[in-house]
CSV table of C-alpha atoms in Angstrom, one decimal:
chain,number,residue,atom,x,y,z
A,105,UNK,CA,23.6,120.6,-32.9
A,106,UNK,CA,26.4,118.1,-33.2
A,107,UNK,CA,28.7,120.5,-31.3
A,108,UNK,CA,26.2,120.7,-28.5
A,109,UNK,CA,25.9,116.9,-28.3
A,110,UNK,CA,29.7,116.6,-28.1
A,111,UNK,CA,30.0,119.2,-25.4
A,112,UNK,CA,27.0,118.2,-23.3
A,113,UNK,CA,28.5,114.9,-21.9
A,114,UNK,CA,31.6,116.9,-20.6
A,115,UNK,CA,29.4,119.5,-19.0
A,116,UNK,CA,27.2,116.8,-17.6
A,117,UNK,CA,30.2,115.0,-16.1
A,118,UNK,CA,31.5,118.2,-14.5
A,119,UNK,CA,28.0,119.0,-13.2
A,120,UNK,CA,27.7,115.5,-11.7
A,121,UNK,CA,31.2,115.7,-10.2
A,122,UNK,CA,30.4,119.1,-8.6
A,123,UNK,CA,27.1,117.8,-7.2
A,124,UNK,CA,28.8,114.7,-5.9
A,125,UNK,CA,31.5,116.8,-4.2
A,126,UNK,CA,28.8,119.1,-2.8
A,127,UNK,CA,26.8,116.2,-1.5
A,128,UNK,CA,29.9,114.7,0.1
A,129,UNK,CA,30.7,118.0,1.7
A,130,UNK,CA,27.2,118.3,3.1
A,131,UNK,CA,27.3,114.7,4.4
A,132,UNK,CA,30.6,115.4,6.1
A,133,UNK,CA,29.3,118.6,7.6
A,134,UNK,CA,26.2,116.8,8.9
A,135,UNK,CA,28.1,114.0,10.5
A,136,UNK,CA,30.6,116.4,12.0
A,137,UNK,CA,27.7,118.2,13.7
A,138,UNK,CA,27.2,115.0,15.7
A,139,UNK,CA,30.3,116.0,17.6
A,140,UNK,CA,28.4,119.1,19.0
A,141,UNK,CA,24.7,118.1,18.8
A,142,UNK,CA,22.9,117.3,21.9
A,143,UNK,CA,22.4,113.6,22.6
A,144,UNK,CA,18.8,113.5,21.7
A,145,UNK,CA,19.6,114.7,18.2
A,146,UNK,CA,22.3,112.0,17.9
A,147,UNK,CA,19.9,109.4,19.1
A,148,UNK,CA,17.2,110.4,16.6
A,149,UNK,CA,19.8,110.4,13.8
A,150,UNK,CA,20.8,106.9,14.7
A,151,UNK,CA,17.3,105.3,14.3
A,152,UNK,CA,17.2,102.8,11.5
A,153,UNK,CA,20.9,102.8,10.9
A,154,UNK,CA,22.9,99.6,10.3
A,155,UNK,CA,26.3,99.7,12.1
A,156,UNK,CA,29.1,97.4,11.0
A,157,UNK,CA,31.5,96.6,13.8
A,158,UNK,CA,34.8,95.3,12.5
A,159,UNK,CA,36.8,93.3,15.0
A,160,UNK,CA,39.0,90.3,15.6
A,161,UNK,CA,36.6,87.3,15.5
A,162,UNK,CA,38.6,84.5,17.1
A,163,UNK,CA,36.8,84.2,20.4
A,164,UNK,CA,33.4,82.4,20.5
A,165,UNK,CA,32.5,84.0,23.8
A,166,UNK,CA,33.1,87.5,22.6
A,167,UNK,CA,31.2,86.9,19.4
A,168,UNK,CA,28.3,85.4,21.2
A,169,UNK,CA,28.1,88.3,23.7
A,170,UNK,CA,27.8,90.8,20.8
A,171,UNK,CA,25.4,88.7,18.7
A,172,UNK,CA,23.1,87.5,21.5
A,173,UNK,CA,23.3,90.2,24.2
A,174,UNK,CA,24.4,93.5,22.7
A,175,UNK,CA,22.8,93.4,19.2
A,176,UNK,CA,19.2,92.5,20.3
A,177,UNK,CA,19.1,95.3,22.9
A,178,UNK,CA,20.4,97.9,20.4
A,179,UNK,CA,17.7,96.9,17.9
A,180,UNK,CA,15.0,96.8,20.6
A,181,UNK,CA,15.9,100.0,22.4
A,182,UNK,CA,17.3,102.2,19.7
A,183,UNK,CA,16.4,100.7,16.3
A,184,UNK,CA,20.1,100.3,15.5
A,185,UNK,CA,21.2,97.1,13.9
A,186,UNK,CA,24.6,95.9,14.9
A,187,UNK,CA,26.4,93.8,12.4
A,188,UNK,CA,29.6,92.1,13.6
A,189,UNK,CA,32.2,91.7,10.9
A,190,UNK,CA,34.9,89.3,12.0
A,191,UNK,CA,38.5,89.9,10.9
A,192,UNK,CA,41.6,87.6,11.3
A,193,UNK,CA,43.8,90.4,12.6
A,194,UNK,CA,43.2,94.0,13.8
A,195,UNK,CA,46.1,95.0,11.5
A,196,UNK,CA,43.8,94.0,8.5
A,197,UNK,CA,41.4,96.7,9.7
A,198,UNK,CA,44.0,99.4,9.6
A,199,UNK,CA,45.3,98.3,6.2
A,200,UNK,CA,41.8,98.4,4.7
A,201,UNK,CA,41.2,101.9,6.2
A,202,UNK,CA,44.6,103.1,4.8
A,203,UNK,CA,43.6,101.8,1.3
A,204,UNK,CA,40.2,103.5,1.6
A,205,UNK,CA,41.8,106.8,2.6
A,206,UNK,CA,44.3,106.6,-0.2
A,207,UNK,CA,41.4,106.0,-2.7
A,208,UNK,CA,39.4,108.9,-1.3
A,209,UNK,CA,36.5,106.7,-0.2
A,210,UNK,CA,34.2,109.0,1.7
A,211,UNK,CA,31.6,106.4,2.7
A,212,UNK,CA,33.2,103.2,4.0
A,213,UNK,CA,31.9,99.9,5.3
A,214,UNK,CA,33.3,100.2,8.8
A,215,UNK,CA,31.4,102.1,11.5
A,216,UNK,CA,33.0,100.8,14.7
A,217,UNK,CA,36.5,99.2,15.0
A,218,UNK,CA,38.0,97.4,18.1
A,219,UNK,CA,41.6,98.5,18.5
A,220,UNK,CA,44.3,99.4,21.0
A,221,UNK,CA,48.1,99.6,21.2
A,222,UNK,CA,50.1,99.6,18.0
A,223,UNK,CA,46.9,99.6,15.8
A,224,UNK,CA,45.6,102.7,17.6
A,225,UNK,CA,48.8,104.6,17.1
A,226,UNK,CA,48.9,103.6,13.4
A,227,UNK,CA,45.3,104.7,13.0
A,228,UNK,CA,45.9,108.0,14.7
A,229,UNK,CA,49.2,108.7,12.8
A,230,UNK,CA,47.4,108.1,9.5
A,231,UNK,CA,44.3,110.1,10.4
A,232,UNK,CA,42.0,107.1,10.0
A,233,UNK,CA,39.7,108.0,13.0
A,234,UNK,CA,36.8,110.3,12.9
A,235,UNK,CA,37.2,112.7,15.7
A,236,UNK,CA,36.9,113.5,19.4
A,237,UNK,CA,33.5,111.8,20.0
A,238,UNK,CA,33.8,110.3,23.5
A,239,UNK,CA,32.7,113.5,25.3
A,240,UNK,CA,29.4,113.2,23.5
A,241,UNK,CA,28.6,109.8,25.1
A,242,UNK,CA,26.5,110.1,28.3
A,243,UNK,CA,27.8,106.8,29.7
A,244,UNK,CA,31.4,107.9,29.1
A,245,UNK,CA,30.8,111.1,31.0
A,246,UNK,CA,28.9,109.5,33.9
A,247,UNK,CA,30.9,106.3,34.5
A,248,UNK,CA,34.4,106.6,33.2
A,249,UNK,CA,37.4,108.0,35.1
A,250,UNK,CA,38.7,110.1,32.2
A,251,UNK,CA,41.9,111.1,34.0
A,252,UNK,CA,43.0,107.6,34.7
A,253,UNK,CA,46.3,106.9,32.8
A,254,UNK,CA,45.0,103.6,31.3
A,255,UNK,CA,42.0,105.6,29.9
A,256,UNK,CA,43.7,108.8,28.8
A,257,UNK,CA,46.5,106.9,27.0
A,258,UNK,CA,46.7,103.7,25.0
A,259,UNK,CA,50.1,102.0,25.3
A,260,UNK,CA,51.5,105.5,26.0
A,261,UNK,CA,49.7,107.2,23.2
A,262,UNK,CA,47.3,110.0,24.2
A,263,UNK,CA,43.8,109.0,23.3
A,264,UNK,CA,42.4,112.5,22.8
A,265,UNK,CA,38.8,111.4,22.6
A,266,UNK,CA,39.4,109.3,19.4
A,267,UNK,CA,38.4,106.0,21.1
A,268,UNK,CA,36.2,105.0,24.0
A,269,UNK,CA,37.3,102.4,26.6
A,270,UNK,CA,35.4,99.1,26.2
A,271,UNK,CA,37.1,96.9,28.8
A,272,UNK,CA,40.3,96.2,30.6
A,273,UNK,CA,42.6,93.2,30.3
A,274,UNK,CA,45.3,91.8,32.6
A,275,UNK,CA,47.9,89.2,32.0
A,276,UNK,CA,47.6,86.0,34.0
A,277,UNK,CA,49.3,82.6,34.1
A,278,UNK,CA,47.2,79.5,34.2
A,279,UNK,CA,48.0,76.2,35.9
A,280,UNK,CA,46.4,73.0,37.1
A,281,UNK,CA,46.6,73.1,40.9
A,282,UNK,CA,46.2,69.3,41.1
A,283,UNK,CA,49.6,69.0,39.4
A,284,UNK,CA,51.3,72.1,40.7
A,285,UNK,CA,49.9,73.3,44.1
A,286,UNK,CA,52.3,76.2,44.4
A,287,UNK,CA,53.0,78.0,41.1
A,288,UNK,CA,56.0,80.2,40.5
A,289,UNK,CA,55.5,83.8,41.4
A,290,UNK,CA,58.5,85.5,39.9
A,291,UNK,CA,60.7,85.0,36.8
A,292,UNK,CA,63.4,83.5,38.9
A,293,UNK,CA,61.0,81.0,40.4
A,294,UNK,CA,59.6,80.3,36.9
A,295,UNK,CA,63.1,79.5,35.5
A,296,UNK,CA,63.6,77.0,38.4
A,297,UNK,CA,60.1,75.5,37.7
A,298,UNK,CA,61.0,75.1,34.1
A,299,UNK,CA,64.2,73.3,34.9
A,300,UNK,CA,62.4,71.1,37.5
A,301,UNK,CA,59.6,70.3,35.0
A,302,UNK,CA,61.3,69.9,31.6
A,303,UNK,CA,59.0,70.0,28.6
A,304,UNK,CA,56.1,71.4,30.7
A,305,UNK,CA,56.5,75.1,29.7
A,306,UNK,CA,56.5,77.1,26.6
A,307,UNK,CA,55.1,80.4,25.2
A,308,UNK,CA,53.6,81.4,21.8
A,309,UNK,CA,56.1,82.4,19.2
A,310,UNK,CA,56.3,86.1,18.5
A,311,UNK,CA,54.7,88.2,17.0
A,312,UNK,CA,51.8,86.5,18.8
A,313,UNK,CA,50.4,89.1,21.2
A,314,UNK,CA,50.4,86.9,24.3
A,315,UNK,CA,53.8,85.5,23.6
A,316,UNK,CA,55.1,89.1,23.2
A,317,UNK,CA,53.4,90.1,26.5
A,318,UNK,CA,55.1,87.2,28.3
A,319,UNK,CA,58.5,88.4,27.2
A,320,UNK,CA,57.7,91.9,28.4
A,321,UNK,CA,57.3,90.5,31.9
A,322,UNK,CA,60.7,88.9,31.5
A,323,UNK,CA,62.1,92.3,30.5
A,324,UNK,CA,60.6,94.1,33.5
A,325,UNK,CA,61.9,91.5,36.0
A,326,UNK,CA,65.4,90.9,34.5
A,327,UNK,CA,66.3,94.5,33.9
A,328,UNK,CA,65.2,96.4,37.0
A,329,UNK,CA,61.5,97.2,36.6
A,330,UNK,CA,59.2,99.0,34.3
A,331,UNK,CA,59.8,102.6,35.3
A,332,UNK,CA,62.8,103.0,33.0
A,333,UNK,CA,60.7,102.2,30.0
A,334,UNK,CA,58.0,104.8,30.6
A,335,UNK,CA,59.6,107.1,28.0
A,336,UNK,CA,60.1,106.6,24.3
A,337,UNK,CA,62.5,103.9,23.2
A,338,UNK,CA,64.4,106.4,21.1
A,339,UNK,CA,65.4,108.3,24.2
A,340,UNK,CA,67.3,105.3,25.7
A,341,UNK,CA,70.7,105.4,24.2
A,342,UNK,CA,71.8,102.0,25.6
A,343,UNK,CA,68.5,100.2,25.0
A,344,UNK,CA,70.2,97.3,23.2
A,345,UNK,CA,72.5,96.6,26.2
A,346,UNK,CA,69.6,96.9,28.6
A,347,UNK,CA,67.6,94.2,26.8
A,348,UNK,CA,70.5,91.7,27.0
A,349,UNK,CA,69.5,90.1,30.3
A,350,UNK,CA,66.1,89.4,28.8
A,351,UNK,CA,67.6,87.5,25.9
A,352,UNK,CA,69.9,85.7,28.2
A,353,UNK,CA,67.0,84.5,30.4
A,354,UNK,CA,65.0,83.3,27.4
A,355,UNK,CA,68.0,81.4,26.0
A,356,UNK,CA,68.8,79.9,29.4
A,357,UNK,CA,65.4,78.3,29.8
A,358,UNK,CA,65.0,77.3,26.1
A,359,UNK,CA,66.5,73.8,26.4
A,360,UNK,CA,64.0,72.9,29.1
A,361,UNK,CA,60.9,74.1,27.1
A,362,UNK,CA,58.3,72.0,25.3
A,363,UNK,CA,60.1,70.1,22.5
A,364,UNK,CA,63.4,71.5,24.0
A,365,UNK,CA,62.7,74.9,22.5
A,366,UNK,CA,63.2,73.7,19.0
A,367,UNK,CA,59.8,75.1,18.1
A,368,UNK,CA,57.1,77.2,19.8
A,369,UNK,CA,53.3,77.2,19.5
A,370,UNK,CA,52.3,79.4,16.6
A,371,UNK,CA,49.4,80.9,18.6
A,372,UNK,CA,47.8,81.1,22.0
A,373,UNK,CA,45.1,78.8,20.8
A,374,UNK,CA,47.7,76.1,20.1
A,375,UNK,CA,49.3,76.8,23.5
A,376,UNK,CA,45.9,76.3,25.2
A,377,UNK,CA,45.4,73.0,23.3
A,378,UNK,CA,48.7,71.8,24.8
A,379,UNK,CA,47.6,72.7,28.3
A,380,UNK,CA,44.2,71.2,27.8
A,381,UNK,CA,45.7,67.9,26.6
A,382,UNK,CA,48.2,67.9,29.5
A,383,UNK,CA,51.3,68.3,27.4
A,384,UNK,CA,52.3,71.4,29.3
A,385,UNK,CA,51.6,72.5,32.8
A,386,UNK,CA,51.3,76.2,32.5
A,387,UNK,CA,49.6,78.4,29.9
A,388,UNK,CA,48.9,82.2,29.9
A,389,UNK,CA,46.4,84.8,28.8
A,390,UNK,CA,45.8,88.5,28.6
A,391,UNK,CA,42.2,87.6,29.5
A,392,UNK,CA,42.0,86.9,33.3
A,393,UNK,CA,38.7,85.0,32.9
A,394,UNK,CA,39.9,82.7,30.1
A,395,UNK,CA,40.5,79.8,32.4
A,396,UNK,CA,37.0,80.1,33.9
A,397,UNK,CA,35.5,80.2,30.4
A,398,UNK,CA,37.5,77.1,29.3
A,399,UNK,CA,36.5,75.2,32.5
A,400,UNK,CA,32.8,76.0,31.8
A,401,UNK,CA,33.3,74.6,28.3
A,402,UNK,CA,34.9,71.5,29.7
A,403,UNK,CA,38.2,72.1,27.9
A,404,UNK,CA,40.3,72.8,30.9
A,405,UNK,CA,40.2,70.6,34.1
A,406,UNK,CA,38.1,71.9,37.0
A,407,UNK,CA,41.3,72.2,39.0
A,408,UNK,CA,42.5,74.9,36.7
A,409,UNK,CA,43.5,78.2,38.5
A,410,UNK,CA,45.1,81.5,37.5
A,411,UNK,CA,47.9,83.3,39.2
A,412,UNK,CA,49.9,86.5,38.8
A,413,UNK,CA,53.5,87.4,39.7
A,414,UNK,CA,54.3,89.0,43.0
A,415,UNK,CA,55.8,91.9,41.1
A,416,UNK,CA,52.7,92.3,39.1
A,417,UNK,CA,51.5,91.6,35.5
A,418,UNK,CA,50.8,93.8,32.5
A,419,UNK,CA,47.4,95.4,32.2
A,420,UNK,CA,45.8,97.5,29.5
A,421,UNK,CA,42.6,98.9,28.2
A,422,UNK,CA,41.0,98.0,24.9
A,423,UNK,CA,38.9,100.5,23.0
A,424,UNK,CA,36.2,101.2,20.4
A,425,UNK,CA,36.6,103.8,17.7
A,426,UNK,CA,34.8,105.3,14.7
A,427,UNK,CA,36.6,105.4,11.3
A,428,UNK,CA,36.9,108.7,9.4
A,429,UNK,CA,34.6,107.5,6.7
A,430,UNK,CA,31.9,105.6,8.7
A,431,UNK,CA,28.5,105.8,7.0
A,432,UNK,CA,26.6,105.4,10.3
A,433,UNK,CA,28.4,107.7,12.8
A,434,UNK,CA,25.3,108.4,14.8
A,435,UNK,CA,24.5,104.7,15.1
A,436,UNK,CA,28.1,104.0,16.0
A,437,UNK,CA,28.0,106.5,18.8
A,438,UNK,CA,24.7,105.1,20.2
A,439,UNK,CA,26.1,101.6,20.0
A,440,UNK,CA,29.3,102.4,21.8
A,441,UNK,CA,27.4,104.4,24.4
A,442,UNK,CA,25.2,101.3,25.1
A,443,UNK,CA,28.3,99.1,25.4
A,444,UNK,CA,29.5,101.4,28.1
A,445,UNK,CA,26.3,101.1,30.1
A,446,UNK,CA,26.6,99.4,33.6
A,447,UNK,CA,24.2,96.7,32.4
A,448,UNK,CA,26.3,95.8,29.4
A,449,UNK,CA,29.5,96.0,31.3
A,450,UNK,CA,28.1,93.8,34.1
A,451,UNK,CA,27.0,91.2,31.5
A,452,UNK,CA,30.4,91.4,29.8
A,453,UNK,CA,32.1,90.6,33.1
A,454,UNK,CA,30.5,87.2,33.5
A,455,UNK,CA,32.6,84.3,32.2
A,456,UNK,CA,29.5,82.8,30.7
A,457,UNK,CA,29.3,85.8,28.3
A,458,UNK,CA,32.9,86.9,28.0
A,459,UNK,CA,34.6,87.5,31.4
A,460,UNK,CA,36.1,90.9,30.3
A,461,UNK,CA,37.0,93.3,33.1
A,462,UNK,CA,34.8,96.4,33.2
A,463,UNK,CA,36.1,99.8,31.9
A,464,UNK,CA,33.8,101.6,34.3
A,465,UNK,CA,35.0,103.3,37.5
A,466,UNK,CA,33.3,101.4,40.3
A,467,UNK,CA,33.2,104.5,42.5
A,468,UNK,CA,30.9,106.2,39.9
A,469,UNK,CA,28.3,103.4,40.0
A,470,UNK,CA,25.2,103.5,42.1
A,471,UNK,CA,25.3,101.2,45.1
A,472,UNK,CA,23.0,98.6,43.4
A,473,UNK,CA,25.1,98.7,40.3
A,474,UNK,CA,28.3,98.1,42.4
A,475,UNK,CA,26.6,95.2,44.1
A,476,UNK,CA,25.6,93.7,40.8
A,477,UNK,CA,29.1,94.0,39.6
A,478,UNK,CA,30.6,92.4,42.7
A,479,UNK,CA,28.0,89.6,42.6
A,480,UNK,CA,29.1,88.4,39.2
A,481,UNK,CA,30.3,84.8,39.5
A,482,UNK,CA,33.8,84.9,38.1
A,483,UNK,CA,34.4,81.2,38.8
A,484,UNK,CA,37.0,79.6,41.0
A,485,UNK,CA,39.6,79.8,38.2
A,486,UNK,CA,39.5,83.6,38.2
A,487,UNK,CA,41.4,85.7,40.7
A,488,UNK,CA,39.4,88.3,42.7
A,489,UNK,CA,39.1,91.7,41.1
A,490,UNK,CA,40.9,93.4,44.0
A,491,UNK,CA,43.8,91.0,43.7
A,492,UNK,CA,44.1,91.8,40.0
A,493,UNK,CA,43.9,95.5,40.6
A,494,UNK,CA,46.7,95.3,43.2
A,495,UNK,CA,49.0,93.7,40.7
A,496,UNK,CA,48.5,95.9,37.6
A,497,UNK,CA,51.6,97.0,35.7
A,498,UNK,CA,51.6,99.6,32.9
A,499,UNK,CA,52.2,98.5,29.3
A,500,UNK,CA,55.1,99.6,27.2
A,501,UNK,CA,54.5,102.2,24.5
A,502,UNK,CA,54.1,100.8,21.0
A,503,UNK,CA,57.6,101.7,19.8
A,504,UNK,CA,59.1,99.1,22.1
A,505,UNK,CA,57.0,96.2,20.8
A,506,UNK,CA,58.5,96.1,17.3
A,507,UNK,CA,62.0,96.3,18.8
A,508,UNK,CA,61.3,93.4,21.1
A,509,UNK,CA,59.6,91.3,18.5
A,510,UNK,CA,62.5,91.8,16.0
A,511,UNK,CA,65.0,91.1,18.7
A,512,UNK,CA,63.4,87.8,19.7
A,513,UNK,CA,63.7,86.6,16.1
A,514,UNK,CA,67.4,87.6,16.1
A,515,UNK,CA,68.5,86.6,19.6
A,516,UNK,CA,66.3,83.7,20.5
A,517,UNK,CA,64.5,82.1,17.6
A,518,UNK,CA,67.6,81.9,15.3
A,519,UNK,CA,70.0,80.7,18.0
């Protein structure tokens, strides 16, 4: 009897482990079926699920749009509870998923993640994303131009159905027209403006995303355009030499910057504070409706306006994806599908909610939906959508970003 008692715990452990593995395999198989089930089955499977959406939480408008517009409708119409989980940085999301994958965690806490660019490439390379789910979403199939380069690729990386487009962004400059009626429309004009208005211009220190984007505009205009950079950085043998005019430009304007270029704002938020207080005359954003939102809040003067460069400004798409170990994949699919609905995208476009550009193809909308989209009051501070569209430039692939950010530290910040 004693021998039996000694052996039984081991047998029990093996049995439990086998059952656990079998249960895990069944769960994986069931969720993978969602990639082929019809939408009605997906919708039924989502009922009652709680969906955790992990995302950067630094914008009050975005947070409020999700908490007060999206979440109540998901609960009312689909019995899906959306729980927004704010993170300081999207890289933290990727790091956590890498840790969970290394630990073999089958059921994670993340169900939807908000990513693009470098973070998408890292997630894809490390197999942190669930699968090709976008073709299952009715609103993706009905309203998205799936062949558009900014939808099919993310900073040059093929999307392959691993993420769904949530919205579009475009870089704009922001100024106070009461102080500067005619803003600079090229990098040459900006350099002259900076010299004529010492201390009135700066940009966020890298690796801040907006500061890095500003420098990419300098790259395009000082080195002969974006076309040469539409291939991997490793394929350009003389890349270091090609970047030299960009570093020269940034060093030439540095003595005329805010605080004579001895320091840079550590974030876009700090940069915007300087503009709001009148310390600087130009700020910038990858959100074309930022100025309108800040005017509504009373932070920016009513005479605030946005402008783009004559040669264009960077534009990209931001996406929603489902992690490999999401515990509520059906609910995540339903939530993402709803956030791609015309109603949700129209509400998102309003600066009172967010001001984010729609991911939908306007030509695929019904006439009344097009009208509703066009009638959204973007505010005087926001450029018309057609003007933004005419000045869109493609982003660099992710492999350039690290090179530029390291180069800035070496060639500009340390000089």
